[in-house]
PDB file of C-alpha atoms in Angstrom:
ATOM      1  CA  MET A   1       0.000   0.000   0.000  1.00  0.00           C
ATOM      2  CA  ASP A   2       1.279   3.467  -0.895  1.00  0.00           C
ATOM      3  CA  TYR A   3       1.584   5.865   2.034  1.00  0.00           C
ATOM      4  CA  GLY A   4       1.842   9.616   1.746  1.00  0.00           C
ATOM      5  CA  PHE A   5       2.997  11.809   4.604  1.00  0.00           C
ATOM      6  CA  VAL A   6       0.881  12.195   7.713  1.00  0.00           C
ATOM      7  CA  ASP A   7       1.312  15.482   9.560  1.00  0.00           C
ATOM      8  CA  CYS A   8       0.345  14.308  13.038  1.00  0.00           C
ATOM      9  CA  HIS A   9       0.196  17.720  14.684  1.00  0.00           C
ATOM     10  CA  CYS A  10      -0.672  20.884  12.786  1.00  0.00           C
ATOM     11  CA  HIS A  11      -2.489  24.126  13.636  1.00  0.00           C
ATOM     12  CA  ILE A  12      -4.054  24.584  10.207  1.00  0.00           C
ATOM     13  CA  SER A  13      -6.963  26.546  11.746  1.00  0.00           C
ATOM     14  CA  ALA A  14      -4.547  29.151  13.139  1.00  0.00           C
ATOM     15  CA  ARG A  15      -5.117  32.777  12.140  1.00  0.00           C
ATOM     16  CA  GLU A  16      -1.664  32.886  10.557  1.00  0.00           C
ATOM     17  CA  PHE A  17      -3.134  30.952   7.625  1.00  0.00           C
ATOM     18  CA  ASP A  18      -6.256  33.081   7.136  1.00  0.00           C
ATOM     19  CA  GLU A  19      -5.048  35.089   4.144  1.00  0.00           C
ATOM     20  CA  ASP A  20      -3.771  32.245   1.939  1.00  0.00           C
ATOM     21  CA  LEU A  21      -5.164  29.050   3.399  1.00  0.00           C
ATOM     22  CA  GLU A  22      -6.181  27.473   0.092  1.00  0.00           C
ATOM     23  CA  ASP A  23      -2.681  28.060  -1.293  1.00  0.00           C
ATOM     24  CA  VAL A  24      -1.232  26.437   1.832  1.00  0.00           C
ATOM     25  CA  ILE A  25      -3.543  23.453   1.362  1.00  0.00           C
ATOM     26  CA  GLN A  26      -2.527  23.156  -2.288  1.00  0.00           C
ATOM     27  CA  ARG A  27       1.170  23.153  -1.369  1.00  0.00           C
ATOM     28  CA  THR A  28       0.409  20.575   1.322  1.00  0.00           C
ATOM     29  CA  ARG A  29      -1.152  18.220  -1.214  1.00  0.00           C
ATOM     30  CA  GLU A  30       1.650  18.776  -3.716  1.00  0.00           C
ATOM     31  CA  ALA A  31       4.171  17.816  -1.024  1.00  0.00           C
ATOM     32  CA  GLY A  32       2.537  14.399  -0.749  1.00  0.00           C
ATOM     33  CA  VAL A  33       0.690  14.918   2.529  1.00  0.00           C
ATOM     34  CA  THR A  34      -2.368  12.675   2.604  1.00  0.00           C
ATOM     35  CA  THR A  35      -3.587  13.431   6.141  1.00  0.00           C
ATOM     36  CA  LEU A  36      -3.381  16.529   8.325  1.00  0.00           C
ATOM     37  CA  VAL A  37      -4.184  15.912  11.982  1.00  0.00           C
ATOM     38  CA  ALA A  38      -5.502  19.352  12.911  1.00  0.00           C
ATOM     39  CA  VAL A  39      -5.253  20.249  16.599  1.00  0.00           C
ATOM     40  CA  THR A  40      -6.840  23.169  18.445  1.00  0.00           C
ATOM     41  CA  GLU A  41      -5.743  25.261  21.424  1.00  0.00           C
ATOM     42  CA  ASP A  42      -8.997  26.815  22.630  1.00  0.00           C
ATOM     43  CA  VAL A  43     -12.726  26.449  22.089  1.00  0.00           C
ATOM     44  CA  SER A  44     -12.894  29.292  19.544  1.00  0.00           C
ATOM     45  CA  GLU A  45     -11.004  27.077  17.092  1.00  0.00           C
ATOM     46  CA  PHE A  46     -13.434  24.150  17.266  1.00  0.00           C
ATOM     47  CA  PRO A  47     -15.878  25.481  14.604  1.00  0.00           C
ATOM     48  CA  ARG A  48     -13.016  26.528  12.311  1.00  0.00           C
ATOM     49  CA  VAL A  49     -11.407  23.105  12.263  1.00  0.00           C
ATOM     50  CA  LEU A  50     -14.760  21.449  11.509  1.00  0.00           C
ATOM     51  CA  GLN A  51     -15.392  23.893   8.659  1.00  0.00           C
ATOM     52  CA  LEU A  52     -11.992  23.058   7.219  1.00  0.00           C
ATOM     53  CA  GLN A  53     -12.784  19.354   7.394  1.00  0.00           C
ATOM     54  CA  GLU A  54     -16.022  19.993   5.477  1.00  0.00           C
ATOM     55  CA  ARG A  55     -14.039  21.771   2.742  1.00  0.00           C
ATOM     56  CA  HIS A  56     -11.245  19.169   2.654  1.00  0.00           C
ATOM     57  CA  PRO A  57     -12.706  15.883   3.954  1.00  0.00           C
ATOM     58  CA  ASP A  58     -10.015  13.806   2.248  1.00  0.00           C
ATOM     59  CA  LEU A  59      -7.224  15.683   4.043  1.00  0.00           C
ATOM     60  CA  LEU A  60      -8.326  17.129   7.394  1.00  0.00           C
ATOM     61  CA  ALA A  61      -8.520  14.925  10.492  1.00  0.00           C
ATOM     62  CA  PRO A  62      -9.860  17.170  13.286  1.00  0.00           C
ATOM     63  CA  CYS A  63      -9.036  17.162  16.982  1.00  0.00           C
ATOM     64  CA  PHE A  64     -10.579  19.173  19.814  1.00  0.00           C
ATOM     65  CA  GLY A  65      -8.430  20.184  22.753  1.00  0.00           C
ATOM     66  CA  ILE A  66      -7.752  22.912  25.298  1.00  0.00           C
ATOM     67  CA  HIS A  67      -4.043  23.740  25.445  1.00  0.00           C
ATOM     68  CA  PRO A  68      -2.269  24.161  28.809  1.00  0.00           C
ATOM     69  CA  LEU A  69      -1.465  27.751  27.824  1.00  0.00           C
ATOM     70  CA  GLN A  70      -4.167  30.197  26.810  1.00  0.00           C
ATOM     71  CA  ALA A  71      -4.098  33.671  25.273  1.00  0.00           C
ATOM     72  CA  GLY A  72      -3.340  36.559  27.626  1.00  0.00           C
ATOM     73  CA  GLY A  73      -5.825  38.114  29.976  1.00  0.00           C
ATOM     74  CA  GLY A  74      -7.157  40.809  27.653  1.00  0.00           C
ATOM     75  CA  PRO A  75      -6.379  43.699  25.295  1.00  0.00           C
ATOM     76  CA  GLY A  76      -2.791  44.834  25.570  1.00  0.00           C
ATOM     77  CA  ASP A  77      -1.688  41.493  27.021  1.00  0.00           C
ATOM     78  CA  PRO A  78      -0.261  39.453  24.133  1.00  0.00           C
ATOM     79  CA  GLY A  79       1.361  36.840  26.357  1.00  0.00           C
ATOM     80  CA  SER A  80       0.115  33.438  27.446  1.00  0.00           C
ATOM     81  CA  ARG A  81      -1.339  32.404  30.756  1.00  0.00           C
ATOM     82  CA  SER A  82      -1.748  29.040  32.357  1.00  0.00           C
ATOM     83  CA  VAL A  83      -5.077  27.361  31.645  1.00  0.00           C
ATOM     84  CA  LYS A  84      -7.861  27.477  34.243  1.00  0.00           C
ATOM     85  CA  PRO A  85     -10.511  24.785  34.829  1.00  0.00           C
ATOM     86  CA  GLN A  86     -13.231  27.187  33.657  1.00  0.00           C
ATOM     87  CA  ASP A  87     -11.516  27.390  30.240  1.00  0.00           C
ATOM     88  CA  LEU A  88     -12.748  23.860  29.673  1.00  0.00           C
ATOM     89  CA  ASP A  89     -16.389  24.452  30.601  1.00  0.00           C
ATOM     90  CA  ALA A  90     -17.631  25.640  27.200  1.00  0.00           C
ATOM     91  CA  ALA A  91     -15.599  22.975  25.390  1.00  0.00           C
ATOM     92  CA  LEU A  92     -16.773  19.844  27.173  1.00  0.00           C
ATOM     93  CA  PRO A  93     -20.223  19.505  25.544  1.00  0.00           C
ATOM     94  CA  LEU A  94     -18.659  19.965  22.103  1.00  0.00           C
ATOM     95  CA  PHE A  95     -16.370  16.948  22.500  1.00  0.00           C
ATOM     96  CA  TYR A  96     -19.422  14.728  22.859  1.00  0.00           C
ATOM     97  CA  GLU A  97     -21.552  16.532  20.265  1.00  0.00           C
ATOM     98  CA  HIS A  98     -18.911  16.077  17.538  1.00  0.00           C
ATOM     99  CA  ALA A  99     -17.276  12.859  18.747  1.00  0.00           C
ATOM    100  CA  ASP A 100     -17.930  11.026  15.487  1.00  0.00           C
ATOM    101  CA  ARG A 101     -15.860  13.581  13.559  1.00  0.00           C
ATOM    102  CA  LEU A 102     -12.872  13.700  15.900  1.00  0.00           C
ATOM    103  CA  VAL A 103      -9.766  11.565  15.439  1.00  0.00           C
ATOM    104  CA  ALA A 104      -8.197  12.564  18.779  1.00  0.00           C
ATOM    105  CA  VAL A 105      -8.390  14.864  21.779  1.00  0.00           C
ATOM    106  CA  GLY A 106      -5.707  17.533  21.453  1.00  0.00           C
ATOM    107  CA  GLU A 107      -3.772  19.645  21.847  1.00  0.00           C
ATOM    108  CA  ILE A 108      -3.783  18.952  25.570  1.00  0.00           C
ATOM    109  CA  GLY A 109      -1.040  18.493  28.126  1.00  0.00           C
ATOM    110  CA  LEU A 110       1.237  20.287  30.555  1.00  0.00           C
ATOM    111  CA  ASP A 111       3.597  23.248  30.249  1.00  0.00           C
ATOM    112  CA  PHE A 112       5.561  23.879  33.421  1.00  0.00           C
ATOM    113  CA  THR A 113       7.927  26.430  31.884  1.00  0.00           C
ATOM    114  CA  PRO A 114       8.562  28.784  34.840  1.00  0.00           C
ATOM    115  CA  TRP A 115       7.341  31.964  33.165  1.00  0.00           C
ATOM    116  CA  CYS A 116       4.175  30.222  31.927  1.00  0.00           C
ATOM    117  CA  ALA A 117       3.286  28.395  35.130  1.00  0.00           C
ATOM    118  CA  PRO A 118       5.062  30.272  37.929  1.00  0.00           C
ATOM    119  CA  THR A 119       2.943  29.006  40.818  1.00  0.00           C
ATOM    120  CA  GLN A 120       1.898  25.645  42.188  1.00  0.00           C
ATOM    121  CA  GLN A 121      -1.720  26.695  41.607  1.00  0.00           C
ATOM    122  CA  ASP A 122      -0.964  27.133  37.888  1.00  0.00           C
ATOM    123  CA  ARG A 123       0.490  23.630  37.704  1.00  0.00           C
ATOM    124  CA  ASP A 124      -2.419  22.181  39.668  1.00  0.00           C
ATOM    125  CA  ASP A 125      -4.914  23.864  37.325  1.00  0.00           C
ATOM    126  CA  GLN A 126      -3.091  22.487  34.281  1.00  0.00           C
ATOM    127  CA  LEU A 127      -3.135  19.005  35.760  1.00  0.00           C
ATOM    128  CA  SER A 128      -6.857  19.273  36.468  1.00  0.00           C
ATOM    129  CA  VAL A 129      -7.651  20.338  32.892  1.00  0.00           C
ATOM    130  CA  PHE A 130      -5.325  17.673  31.483  1.00  0.00           C
ATOM    131  CA  VAL A 131      -6.841  14.853  33.524  1.00  0.00           C
ATOM    132  CA  ARG A 132     -10.393  15.908  32.638  1.00  0.00           C
ATOM    133  CA  GLN A 133      -9.533  15.784  28.935  1.00  0.00           C
ATOM    134  CA  LEU A 134      -7.782  12.429  29.307  1.00  0.00           C
ATOM    135  CA  ASP A 135     -11.041  11.185  30.809  1.00  0.00           C
ATOM    136  CA  VAL A 136     -13.024  12.569  27.855  1.00  0.00           C
ATOM    137  CA  ALA A 137     -10.685  10.770  25.456  1.00  0.00           C
ATOM    138  CA  LYS A 138     -11.136   7.537  27.370  1.00  0.00           C
ATOM    139  CA  GLN A 139     -14.927   7.883  27.317  1.00  0.00           C
ATOM    140  CA  LEU A 140     -14.909   8.563  23.567  1.00  0.00           C
ATOM    141  CA  ASP A 141     -12.285   5.884  22.843  1.00  0.00           C
ATOM    142  CA  LEU A 142      -9.969   8.444  21.240  1.00  0.00           C
ATOM    143  CA  PRO A 143      -6.184   8.863  21.399  1.00  0.00           C
ATOM    144  CA  VAL A 144      -4.637  12.062  22.736  1.00  0.00           C
ATOM    145  CA  ASN A 145      -2.335  14.588  21.050  1.00  0.00           C
ATOM    146  CA  VAL A 146      -0.110  15.934  23.802  1.00  0.00           C
ATOM    147  CA  HIS A 147       2.061  18.948  24.658  1.00  0.00           C
ATOM    148  CA  SER A 148       4.698  18.322  27.358  1.00  0.00           C
ATOM    149  CA  ARG A 149       7.098  21.228  27.771  1.00  0.00           C
ATOM    150  CA  SER A 150       9.266  21.165  30.912  1.00  0.00           C
ATOM    151  CA  ALA A 151       6.917  18.447  32.151  1.00  0.00           C
ATOM    152  CA  ALA A 152       7.597  15.305  30.120  1.00  0.00           C
ATOM    153  CA  ALA A 153       8.007  12.898  33.041  1.00  0.00           C
ATOM    154  CA  VAL A 154       4.912  14.229  34.833  1.00  0.00           C
ATOM    155  CA  THR A 155       2.899  14.119  31.623  1.00  0.00           C
ATOM    156  CA  ILE A 156       3.792  10.491  30.926  1.00  0.00           C
ATOM    157  CA  GLU A 157       3.212   9.393  34.516  1.00  0.00           C
ATOM    158  CA  THR A 158      -0.167  11.174  34.598  1.00  0.00           C
ATOM    159  CA  MET A 159      -1.275   9.401  31.431  1.00  0.00           C
ATOM    160  CA  ARG A 160      -0.171   6.045  32.791  1.00  0.00           C
ATOM    161  CA  GLN A 161      -2.046   6.664  36.038  1.00  0.00           C
ATOM    162  CA  GLN A 162      -5.173   7.603  34.091  1.00  0.00           C
ATOM    163  CA  GLY A 163      -4.977   4.464  31.959  1.00  0.00           C
ATOM    164  CA  THR A 164      -4.252   6.301  28.699  1.00  0.00           C
ATOM    165  CA  SER A 165      -3.092   3.709  26.195  1.00  0.00           C
ATOM    166  CA  ARG A 166      -2.823   5.745  22.969  1.00  0.00           C
ATOM    167  CA  ALA A 167      -0.911   9.021  22.947  1.00  0.00           C
ATOM    168  CA  LEU A 168       1.290  11.190  20.759  1.00  0.00           C
ATOM    169  CA  LEU A 169       3.881  13.291  22.566  1.00  0.00           C
ATOM    170  CA  HIS A 170       4.412  16.062  20.047  1.00  0.00           C
ATOM    171  CA  ASN A 171       7.693  17.948  19.576  1.00  0.00           C
ATOM    172  CA  PHE A 172       9.220  15.794  22.270  1.00  0.00           C
ATOM    173  CA  ALA A 173      12.298  17.375  23.838  1.00  0.00           C
ATOM    174  CA  GLY A 174      12.705  15.447  27.092  1.00  0.00           C
ATOM    175  CA  LYS A 175      15.564  13.225  28.154  1.00  0.00           C
ATOM    176  CA  PRO A 176      16.162   9.955  26.265  1.00  0.00           C
ATOM    177  CA  SER A 177      15.435   8.019  29.475  1.00  0.00           C
ATOM    178  CA  VAL A 178      12.024   9.717  29.734  1.00  0.00           C
ATOM    179  CA  ALA A 179      11.344   9.090  26.048  1.00  0.00           C
ATOM    180  CA  LEU A 180      12.001   5.394  26.581  1.00  0.00           C
ATOM    181  CA  GLU A 181       9.430   5.406  29.402  1.00  0.00           C
ATOM    182  CA  ALA A 182       6.935   6.728  26.853  1.00  0.00           C
ATOM    183  CA  VAL A 183       7.935   3.978  24.425  1.00  0.00           C
ATOM    184  CA  LYS A 184       7.500   1.393  27.176  1.00  0.00           C
ATOM    185  CA  ALA A 185       3.967   2.723  27.754  1.00  0.00           C
ATOM    186  CA  GLY A 186       3.218   2.274  24.045  1.00  0.00           C
ATOM    187  CA  TYR A 187       3.153   5.968  23.205  1.00  0.00           C
ATOM    188  CA  PHE A 188       4.433   7.688  20.055  1.00  0.00           C
ATOM    189  CA  LEU A 189       6.713  10.727  19.765  1.00  0.00           C
ATOM    190  CA  SER A 190       6.704  13.194  16.882  1.00  0.00           C
ATOM    191  CA  PHE A 191       9.200  15.721  15.604  1.00  0.00           C
ATOM    192  CA  PRO A 192       8.771  18.924  13.534  1.00  0.00           C
ATOM    193  CA  PRO A 193      11.144  20.648  11.086  1.00  0.00           C
ATOM    194  CA  ALA A 194      12.786  22.544  13.967  1.00  0.00           C
ATOM    195  CA  VAL A 195      14.658  19.364  14.960  1.00  0.00           C
ATOM    196  CA  CYS A 196      16.874  19.925  11.937  1.00  0.00           C
ATOM    197  CA  ARG A 197      18.452  22.858  13.811  1.00  0.00           C
ATOM    198  CA  SER A 198      18.541  21.135  17.228  1.00  0.00           C
ATOM    199  CA  SER A 199      21.552  18.850  17.481  1.00  0.00           C
ATOM    200  CA  GLN A 200      20.741  18.088  21.121  1.00  0.00           C
ATOM    201  CA  ARG A 201      17.762  16.037  19.943  1.00  0.00           C
ATOM    202  CA  ASP A 202      19.812  13.932  17.520  1.00  0.00           C
ATOM    203  CA  LYS A 203      20.823  11.579  20.345  1.00  0.00           C
ATOM    204  CA  LEU A 204      17.202  11.354  21.446  1.00  0.00           C
ATOM    205  CA  ILE A 205      15.941  10.482  17.964  1.00  0.00           C
ATOM    206  CA  ARG A 206      18.628   7.820  17.533  1.00  0.00           C
ATOM    207  CA  ARG A 207      17.460   6.128  20.743  1.00  0.00           C
ATOM    208  CA  ILE A 208      13.754   5.978  19.918  1.00  0.00           C
ATOM    209  CA  PRO A 209      12.654   3.006  17.772  1.00  0.00           C
ATOM    210  CA  LEU A 210      11.274   4.140  14.418  1.00  0.00           C
ATOM    211  CA  GLU A 211       8.134   2.129  15.228  1.00  0.00           C
ATOM    212  CA  HIS A 212       7.328   4.768  17.869  1.00  0.00           C
ATOM    213  CA  ILE A 213       8.069   7.884  15.788  1.00  0.00           C
ATOM    214  CA  CYS A 214       5.634  10.066  13.849  1.00  0.00           C
ATOM    215  CA  LEU A 215       6.148  13.186  11.744  1.00  0.00           C
ATOM    216  CA  GLU A 216       4.634  16.589  12.405  1.00  0.00           C
ATOM    217  CA  THR A 217       5.102  20.215  11.428  1.00  0.00           C
ATOM    218  CA  ASP A 218       3.325  22.057  14.275  1.00  0.00           C
ATOM    219  CA  ALA A 219       2.727  24.662  11.574  1.00  0.00           C
ATOM    220  CA  PRO A 220       2.693  27.643  11.687  1.00  0.00           C
ATOM    221  CA  ALA A 221       5.372  27.265  14.414  1.00  0.00           C
ATOM    222  CA  LEU A 222       8.583  25.217  14.703  1.00  0.00           C
ATOM    223  CA  GLY A 223       9.943  25.593  11.193  1.00  0.00           C
ATOM    224  CA  ILE A 224      13.589  25.645  10.180  1.00  0.00           C
ATOM    225  CA  ASP A 225      13.726  29.430  10.533  1.00  0.00           C
ATOM    226  CA  PRO A 226      11.864  30.694  13.636  1.00  0.00           C
ATOM    227  CA  SER A 227      11.127  33.997  11.877  1.00  0.00           C
ATOM    228  CA  VAL A 228       9.383  32.335   8.906  1.00  0.00           C
ATOM    229  CA  ARG A 229       5.889  30.827   9.015  1.00  0.00           C
ATOM    230  CA  ASN A 230       6.042  27.046   8.888  1.00  0.00           C
ATOM    231  CA  GLU A 231       3.699  25.064   6.612  1.00  0.00           C
ATOM    232  CA  PRO A 232       2.629  21.403   6.402  1.00  0.00           C
ATOM    233  CA  CYS A 233       4.473  21.083   3.072  1.00  0.00           C
ATOM    234  CA  ASN A 234       7.699  21.123   5.128  1.00  0.00           C
ATOM    235  CA  ILE A 235       6.933  17.661   6.522  1.00  0.00           C
ATOM    236  CA  HIS A 236       9.710  16.211   4.354  1.00  0.00           C
ATOM    237  CA  LEU A 237      12.328  18.047   6.442  1.00  0.00           C
ATOM    238  CA  PRO A 238      12.006  16.038   9.690  1.00  0.00           C
ATOM    239  CA  CYS A 239      11.545  12.899   7.572  1.00  0.00           C
ATOM    240  CA  ARG A 240      14.916  13.394   5.871  1.00  0.00           C
ATOM    241  CA  HIS A 241      16.608  14.382   9.123  1.00  0.00           C
ATOM    242  CA  ILE A 242      15.363  11.293  10.977  1.00  0.00           C
ATOM    243  CA  ALA A 243      16.323   9.099   8.031  1.00  0.00           C
ATOM    244  CA  ALA A 244      19.867  10.492   8.024  1.00  0.00           C
ATOM    245  CA  LEU A 245      20.248   9.991  11.779  1.00  0.00           C
ATOM    246  CA  LYS A 246      19.077   6.393  11.573  1.00  0.00           C
ATOM    247  CA  GLY A 247      20.880   5.479   8.352  1.00  0.00           C
ATOM    248  CA  LEU A 248      17.626   4.753   6.528  1.00  0.00           C
ATOM    249  CA  SER A 249      16.019   5.984   3.336  1.00  0.00           C
ATOM    250  CA  ALA A 250      13.594   8.889   3.607  1.00  0.00           C
ATOM    251  CA  GLU A 251      11.015   6.760   1.804  1.00  0.00           C
ATOM    252  CA  HIS A 252      11.250   4.059   4.472  1.00  0.00           C
ATOM    253  CA  VAL A 253      10.846   6.636   7.247  1.00  0.00           C
ATOM    254  CA  ARG A 254       7.835   8.141   5.475  1.00  0.00           C
ATOM    255  CA  VAL A 255       6.114   4.779   5.124  1.00  0.00           C
ATOM    256  CA  VAL A 256       6.789   3.586   8.679  1.00  0.00           C
ATOM    257  CA  THR A 257       5.852   6.884  10.325  1.00  0.00           C
ATOM    258  CA  SER A 258       2.618   7.005   8.329  1.00  0.00           C
ATOM    259  CA  GLN A 259       1.787   3.439   9.328  1.00  0.00           C
ATOM    260  CA  ASN A 260       2.456   4.459  12.930  1.00  0.00           C
ATOM    261  CA  ALA A 261       0.160   7.467  12.549  1.00  0.00           C
ATOM    262  CA  TYR A 262      -2.759   5.458  11.212  1.00  0.00           C
ATOM    263  CA  ARG A 263      -2.261   2.883  13.951  1.00  0.00           C
ATOM    264  CA  LEU A 264      -2.396   5.652  16.550  1.00  0.00           C
ATOM    265  CA  PHE A 265      -5.206   7.618  14.850  1.00  0.00           C
ATOM    266  CA  PRO A 266      -7.290   4.894  13.160  1.00  0.00           C
ATOM    267  CA  LYS A 267     -10.145   7.294  12.374  1.00  0.00           C
ATOM    268  CA  ALA A 268      -7.703   9.433  10.354  1.00  0.00           C
ATOM    269  CA  ASP A 269      -7.318   6.568   7.880  1.00  0.00           C
ATOM    270  CA  ARG A 270     -10.665   7.547   6.335  1.00  0.00           C
ATOM    271  CA  CYS A 271      -8.956  10.657   4.923  1.00  0.00           C
ATOM    272  CA  ARG A 272      -6.936   8.566   2.469  1.00  0.00           C
TER     273      ARG A 272
END
């Protein structure tokens, strides 16, 4: 069976794509991407990602999720704040209402970066929101698409405690020993184009079995150049980088990572 690329974690509903979205989609298809797993960060994105799926049902695989970081407190505050339990209130009914269209719950997780979660209360609130969404995923029999910055070990242990069996740890940057704990739990790890400029993750990627690796872009973020908008068509960049590190062909990495993706997100297979 022929496998195109699967972008396992992409913010295609982000406002950065508003002005030329159809051109971005066209470039995505031309790059050989057959499935875009589209994550959300807050409830305002839920309708947008469903509308995109309606326009591109053979490409878009939608997820709903509330990110551990939310937009700043109001006008004049462009920064992020740690998520609060009430941020989830409006979202919860929508998970169940649109469950048949979702391929995963995400982007969810933990971000304990000191300037994003400076207090214990912030970390407790993130954990509460994370656990509630893990429970939703379990109820709906969906995998989770997970953010774990400065919190990889806690994130993995929380999922294990909650009985989460299917998870993608996106843009994983934890220690190799922690990554292997994720592998032992049966989870997958994905890497965006930015890994091509991060030699510290080369050792990590070499240690993780290819059977537990997926590809992502995290577009519009995490491209080769931080000052340039990233797009899903750049999915070939982490593929080639991983192939070079493992001494494999890029084609082999593409096929195996896509097989991994459809195993993790079985409902996304309908996009092909």
